[in-house]
PDB file of C-alpha atoms in Angstrom:
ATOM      1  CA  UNK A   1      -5.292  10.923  22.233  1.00 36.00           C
ATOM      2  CA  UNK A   2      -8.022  13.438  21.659  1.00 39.00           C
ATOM      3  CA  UNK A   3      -7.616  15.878  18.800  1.00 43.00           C
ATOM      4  CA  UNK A   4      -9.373  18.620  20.251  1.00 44.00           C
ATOM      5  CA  UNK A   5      -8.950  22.246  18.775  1.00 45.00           C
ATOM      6  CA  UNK A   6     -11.353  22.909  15.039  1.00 45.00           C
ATOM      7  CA  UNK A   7     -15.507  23.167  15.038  1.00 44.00           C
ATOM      8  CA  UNK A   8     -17.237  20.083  16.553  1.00 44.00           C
ATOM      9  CA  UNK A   9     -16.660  17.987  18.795  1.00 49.00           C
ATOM     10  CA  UNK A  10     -13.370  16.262  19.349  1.00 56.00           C
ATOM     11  CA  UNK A  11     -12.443  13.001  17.509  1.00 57.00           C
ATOM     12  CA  UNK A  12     -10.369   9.961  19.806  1.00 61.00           C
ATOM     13  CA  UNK A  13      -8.377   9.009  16.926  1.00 62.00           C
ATOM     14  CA  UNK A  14      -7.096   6.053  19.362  1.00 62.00           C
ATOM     15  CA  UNK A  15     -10.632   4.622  19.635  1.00 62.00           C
ATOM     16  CA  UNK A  16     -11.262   5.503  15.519  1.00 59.00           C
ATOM     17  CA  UNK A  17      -7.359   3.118  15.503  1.00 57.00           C
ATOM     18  CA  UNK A  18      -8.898   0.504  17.253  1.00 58.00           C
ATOM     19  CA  UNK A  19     -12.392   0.397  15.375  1.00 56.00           C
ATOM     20  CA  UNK A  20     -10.387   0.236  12.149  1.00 55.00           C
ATOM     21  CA  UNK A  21      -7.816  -2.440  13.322  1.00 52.00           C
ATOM     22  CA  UNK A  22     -10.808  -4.793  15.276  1.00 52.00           C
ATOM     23  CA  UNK A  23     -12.711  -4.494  12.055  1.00 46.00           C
ATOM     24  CA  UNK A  24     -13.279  -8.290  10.803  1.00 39.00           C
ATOM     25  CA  UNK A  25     -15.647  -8.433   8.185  1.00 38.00           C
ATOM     26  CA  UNK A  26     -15.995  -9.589   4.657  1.00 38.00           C
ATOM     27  CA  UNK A  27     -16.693  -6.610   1.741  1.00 42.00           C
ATOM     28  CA  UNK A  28     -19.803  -4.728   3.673  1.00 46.00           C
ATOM     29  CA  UNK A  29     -22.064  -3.336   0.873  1.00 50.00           C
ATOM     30  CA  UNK A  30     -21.326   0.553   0.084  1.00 53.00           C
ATOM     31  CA  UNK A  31     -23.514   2.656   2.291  1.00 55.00           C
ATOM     32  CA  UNK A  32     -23.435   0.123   4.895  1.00 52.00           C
ATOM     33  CA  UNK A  33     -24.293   0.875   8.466  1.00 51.00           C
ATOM     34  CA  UNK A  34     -22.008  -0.459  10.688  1.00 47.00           C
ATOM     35  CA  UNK A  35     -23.012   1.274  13.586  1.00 45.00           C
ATOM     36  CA  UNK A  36     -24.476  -1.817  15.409  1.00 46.00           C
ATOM     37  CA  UNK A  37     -21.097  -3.873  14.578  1.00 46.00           C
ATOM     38  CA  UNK A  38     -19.274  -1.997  17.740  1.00 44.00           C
ATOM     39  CA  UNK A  39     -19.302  -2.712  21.454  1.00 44.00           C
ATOM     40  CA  UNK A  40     -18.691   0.589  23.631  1.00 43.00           C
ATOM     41  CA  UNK A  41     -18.701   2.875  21.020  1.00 46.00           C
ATOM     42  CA  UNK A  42     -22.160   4.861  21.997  1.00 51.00           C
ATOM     43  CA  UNK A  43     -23.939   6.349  19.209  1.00 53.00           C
ATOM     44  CA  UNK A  44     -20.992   7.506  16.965  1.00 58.00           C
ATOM     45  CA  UNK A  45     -22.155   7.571  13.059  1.00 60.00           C
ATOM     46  CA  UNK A  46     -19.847   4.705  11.221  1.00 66.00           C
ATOM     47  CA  UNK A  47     -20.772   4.563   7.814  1.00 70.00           C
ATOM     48  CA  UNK A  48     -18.873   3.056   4.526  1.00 65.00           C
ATOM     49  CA  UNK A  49     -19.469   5.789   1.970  1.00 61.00           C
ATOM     50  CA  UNK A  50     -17.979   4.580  -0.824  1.00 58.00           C
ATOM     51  CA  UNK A  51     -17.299   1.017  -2.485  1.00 61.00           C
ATOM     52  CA  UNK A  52     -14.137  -0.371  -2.951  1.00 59.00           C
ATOM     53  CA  UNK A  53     -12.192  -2.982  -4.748  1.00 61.00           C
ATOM     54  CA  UNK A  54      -9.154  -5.217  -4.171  1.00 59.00           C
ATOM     55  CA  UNK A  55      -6.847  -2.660  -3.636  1.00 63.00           C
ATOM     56  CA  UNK A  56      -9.032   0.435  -2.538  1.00 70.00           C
ATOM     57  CA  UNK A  57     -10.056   3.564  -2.126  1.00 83.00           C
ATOM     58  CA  UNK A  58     -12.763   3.554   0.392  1.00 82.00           C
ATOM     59  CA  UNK A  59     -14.419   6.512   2.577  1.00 85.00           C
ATOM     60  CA  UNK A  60     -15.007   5.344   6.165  1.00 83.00           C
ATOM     61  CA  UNK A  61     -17.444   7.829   8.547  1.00 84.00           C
ATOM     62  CA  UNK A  62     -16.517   8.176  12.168  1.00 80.00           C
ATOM     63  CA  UNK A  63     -18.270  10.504  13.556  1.00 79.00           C
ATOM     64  CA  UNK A  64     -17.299  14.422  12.416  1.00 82.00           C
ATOM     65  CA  UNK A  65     -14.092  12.534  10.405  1.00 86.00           C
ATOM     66  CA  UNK A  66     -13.907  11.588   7.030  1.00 88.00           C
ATOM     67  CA  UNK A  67     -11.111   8.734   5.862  1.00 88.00           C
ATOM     68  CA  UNK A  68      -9.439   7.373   2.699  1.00 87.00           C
ATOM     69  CA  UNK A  69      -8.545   4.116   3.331  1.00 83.00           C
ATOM     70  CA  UNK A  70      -6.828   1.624   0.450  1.00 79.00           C
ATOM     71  CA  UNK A  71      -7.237  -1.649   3.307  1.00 72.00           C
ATOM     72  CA  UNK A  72      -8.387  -2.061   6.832  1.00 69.00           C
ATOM     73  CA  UNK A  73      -4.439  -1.349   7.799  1.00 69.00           C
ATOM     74  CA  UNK A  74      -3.992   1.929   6.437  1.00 75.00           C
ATOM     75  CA  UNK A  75      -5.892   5.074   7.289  1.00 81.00           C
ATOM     76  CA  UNK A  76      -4.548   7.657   4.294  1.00 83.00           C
ATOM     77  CA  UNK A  77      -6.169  10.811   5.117  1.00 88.00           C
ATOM     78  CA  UNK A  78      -8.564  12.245   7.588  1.00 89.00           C
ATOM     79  CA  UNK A  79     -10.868  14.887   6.966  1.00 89.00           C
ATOM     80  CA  UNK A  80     -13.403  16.929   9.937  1.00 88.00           C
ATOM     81  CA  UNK A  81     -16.838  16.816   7.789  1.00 88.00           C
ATOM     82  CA  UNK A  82     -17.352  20.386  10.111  1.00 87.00           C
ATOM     83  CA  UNK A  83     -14.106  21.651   8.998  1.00 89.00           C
ATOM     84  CA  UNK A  84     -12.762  20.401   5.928  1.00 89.00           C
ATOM     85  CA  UNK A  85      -9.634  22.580   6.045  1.00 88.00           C
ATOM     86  CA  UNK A  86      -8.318  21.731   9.335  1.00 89.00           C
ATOM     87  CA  UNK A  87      -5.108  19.485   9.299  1.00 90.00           C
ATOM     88  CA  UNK A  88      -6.804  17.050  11.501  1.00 87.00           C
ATOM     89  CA  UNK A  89      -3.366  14.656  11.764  1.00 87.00           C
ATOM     90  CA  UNK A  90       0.195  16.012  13.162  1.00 87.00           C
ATOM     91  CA  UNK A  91       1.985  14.516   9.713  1.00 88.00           C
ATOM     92  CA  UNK A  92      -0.097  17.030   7.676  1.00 89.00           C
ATOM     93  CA  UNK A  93       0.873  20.170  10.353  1.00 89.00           C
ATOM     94  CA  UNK A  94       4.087  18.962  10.393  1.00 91.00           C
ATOM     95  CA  UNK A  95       4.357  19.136   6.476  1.00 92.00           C
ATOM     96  CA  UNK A  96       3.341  22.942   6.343  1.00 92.00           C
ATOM     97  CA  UNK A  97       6.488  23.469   8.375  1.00 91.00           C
ATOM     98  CA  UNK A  98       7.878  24.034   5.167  1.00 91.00           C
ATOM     99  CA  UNK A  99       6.504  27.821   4.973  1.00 92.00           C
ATOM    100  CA  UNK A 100       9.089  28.504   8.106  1.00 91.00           C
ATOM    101  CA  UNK A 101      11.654  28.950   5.489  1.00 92.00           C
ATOM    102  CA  UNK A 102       9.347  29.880   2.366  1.00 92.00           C
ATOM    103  CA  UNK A 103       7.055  31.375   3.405  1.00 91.00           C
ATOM    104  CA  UNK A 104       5.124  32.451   0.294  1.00 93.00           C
ATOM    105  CA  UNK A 105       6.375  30.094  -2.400  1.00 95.00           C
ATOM    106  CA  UNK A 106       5.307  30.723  -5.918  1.00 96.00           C
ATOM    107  CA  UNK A 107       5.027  26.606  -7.206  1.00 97.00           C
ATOM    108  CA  UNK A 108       4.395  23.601  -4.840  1.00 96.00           C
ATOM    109  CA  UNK A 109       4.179  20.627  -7.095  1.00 96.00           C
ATOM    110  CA  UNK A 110       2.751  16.841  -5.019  1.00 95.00           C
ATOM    111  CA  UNK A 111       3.423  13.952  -5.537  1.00 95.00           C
ATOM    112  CA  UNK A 112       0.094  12.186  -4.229  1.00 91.00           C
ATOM    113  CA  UNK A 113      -3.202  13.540  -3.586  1.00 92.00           C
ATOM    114  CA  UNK A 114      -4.676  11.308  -1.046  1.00 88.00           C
ATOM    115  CA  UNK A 115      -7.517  13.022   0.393  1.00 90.00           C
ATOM    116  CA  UNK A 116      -6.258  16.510  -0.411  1.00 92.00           C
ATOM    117  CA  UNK A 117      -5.547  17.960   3.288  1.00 92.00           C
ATOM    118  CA  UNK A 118      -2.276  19.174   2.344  1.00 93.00           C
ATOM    119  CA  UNK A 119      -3.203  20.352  -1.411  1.00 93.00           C
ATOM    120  CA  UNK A 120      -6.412  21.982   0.360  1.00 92.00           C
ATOM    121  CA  UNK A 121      -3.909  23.848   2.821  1.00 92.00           C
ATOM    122  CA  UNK A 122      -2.074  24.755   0.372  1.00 93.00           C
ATOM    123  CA  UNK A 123      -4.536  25.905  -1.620  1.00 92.00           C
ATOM    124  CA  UNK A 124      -6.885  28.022   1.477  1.00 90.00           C
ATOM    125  CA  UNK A 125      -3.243  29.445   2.824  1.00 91.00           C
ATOM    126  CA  UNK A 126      -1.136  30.566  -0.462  1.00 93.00           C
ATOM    127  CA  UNK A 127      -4.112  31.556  -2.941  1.00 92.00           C
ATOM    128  CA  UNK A 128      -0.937  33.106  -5.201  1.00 93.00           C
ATOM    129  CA  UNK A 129       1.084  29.785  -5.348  1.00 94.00           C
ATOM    130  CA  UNK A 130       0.857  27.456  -8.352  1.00 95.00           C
ATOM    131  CA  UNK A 131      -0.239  24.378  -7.500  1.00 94.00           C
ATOM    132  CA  UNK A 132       0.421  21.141  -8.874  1.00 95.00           C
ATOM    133  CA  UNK A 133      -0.812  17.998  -7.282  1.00 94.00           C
ATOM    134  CA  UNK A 134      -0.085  14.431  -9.539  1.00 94.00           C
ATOM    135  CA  UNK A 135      -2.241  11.060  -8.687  1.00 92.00           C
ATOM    136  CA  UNK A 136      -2.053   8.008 -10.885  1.00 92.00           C
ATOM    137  CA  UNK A 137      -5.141   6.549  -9.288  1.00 88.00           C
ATOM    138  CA  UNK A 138      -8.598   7.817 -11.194  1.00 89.00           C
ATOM    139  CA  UNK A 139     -10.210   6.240  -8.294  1.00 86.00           C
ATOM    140  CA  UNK A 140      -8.613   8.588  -5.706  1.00 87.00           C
ATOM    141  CA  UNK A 141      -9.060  11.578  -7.891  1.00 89.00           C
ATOM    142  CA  UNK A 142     -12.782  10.669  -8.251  1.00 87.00           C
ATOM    143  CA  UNK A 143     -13.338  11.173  -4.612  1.00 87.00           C
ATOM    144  CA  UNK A 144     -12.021  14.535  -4.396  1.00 86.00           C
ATOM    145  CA  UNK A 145     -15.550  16.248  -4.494  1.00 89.00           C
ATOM    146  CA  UNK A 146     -16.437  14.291  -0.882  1.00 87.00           C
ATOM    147  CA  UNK A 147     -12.826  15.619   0.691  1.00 89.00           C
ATOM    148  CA  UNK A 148     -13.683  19.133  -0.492  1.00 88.00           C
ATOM    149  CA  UNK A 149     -10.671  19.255  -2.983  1.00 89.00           C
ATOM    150  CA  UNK A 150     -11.095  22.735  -5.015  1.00 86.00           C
ATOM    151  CA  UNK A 151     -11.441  21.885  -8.912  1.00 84.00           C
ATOM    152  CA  UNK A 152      -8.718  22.607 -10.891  1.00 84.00           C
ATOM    153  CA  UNK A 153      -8.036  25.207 -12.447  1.00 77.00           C
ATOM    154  CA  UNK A 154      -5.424  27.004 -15.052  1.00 63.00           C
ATOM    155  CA  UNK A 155      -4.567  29.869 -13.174  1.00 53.00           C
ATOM    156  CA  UNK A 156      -6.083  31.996 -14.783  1.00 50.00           C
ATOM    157  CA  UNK A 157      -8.908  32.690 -12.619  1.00 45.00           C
TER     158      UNK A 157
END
């Protein structure tokens, strides 16, 4: 399955599955390259980006695509680093299906941030909609800059 469609070049999000699910190794350092770790896998950038603890959140590079990942069994978001607004998985399309019968709501209110592709949608496609996104985690919310999540704001602007 090959997500073509969006800038750049196409992301296999079966091979980025099985890269994530083979992966068996103990807490890399942040920053680590584990582009040598792979067999097959050519010259596709895999980079840890951000350090993690017990429980998570993590940024994992493959290639153009961005993830949030909480464990090695659990991919939360995806992001195209060349196109930071595309929904890059069919959930978050799917989820928009919501404007076929309001289309042009005045309040969305999340539960969930994640890595922002459906607050960022949102957001990009509804600039007249308040909306309100809640996380619990600090740690998630600290990431938004890296997933392009626009700051907040009051509505006033």
């Amino acid at each position: 399955m090959t997500d073509g469609g969006g800038v750049g070049p196409s992301i296999d999000l079966e091979l980025f599955h099985d890269m994530v699910f083979d992966l068996r190794f103990d807490r890399p350092a942040p920053g680590s390259n584990l582009e040598g770790r792979f067999q097959g896998a050519g010259n596709v950038p895999i980079t840890l980006d951000a350090p993690f603890g017990e429980t998570g959140p993590m940024l994992f590079r493959f290639g153009d695509m961005l993830s949030l990942l909480f464990d090695w069994t659990t991919v939360q978001s995806g992001m195209r680093i060349s196109d930071p607004d595309h929904l890059l998985f069919e959930y978050t399309r799917m989820m928009m299906g919501f404007r076929l019968f309001r289309p042009a709501p005045r309040k969305i209110e999340m539960i969930s941030l994640g890595g922002g592709s459906l607050a960022k949608a949102c957001y990009r496609c509804l600039p007249q909609c308040d909306i309100t996104v809640v996380e619990i985690d600090p740690a998630v919310i600290a990431l938004r800059e890296q997933f392009h999540i626009p700051p907040d704001n009051d509505g006033s602007a």
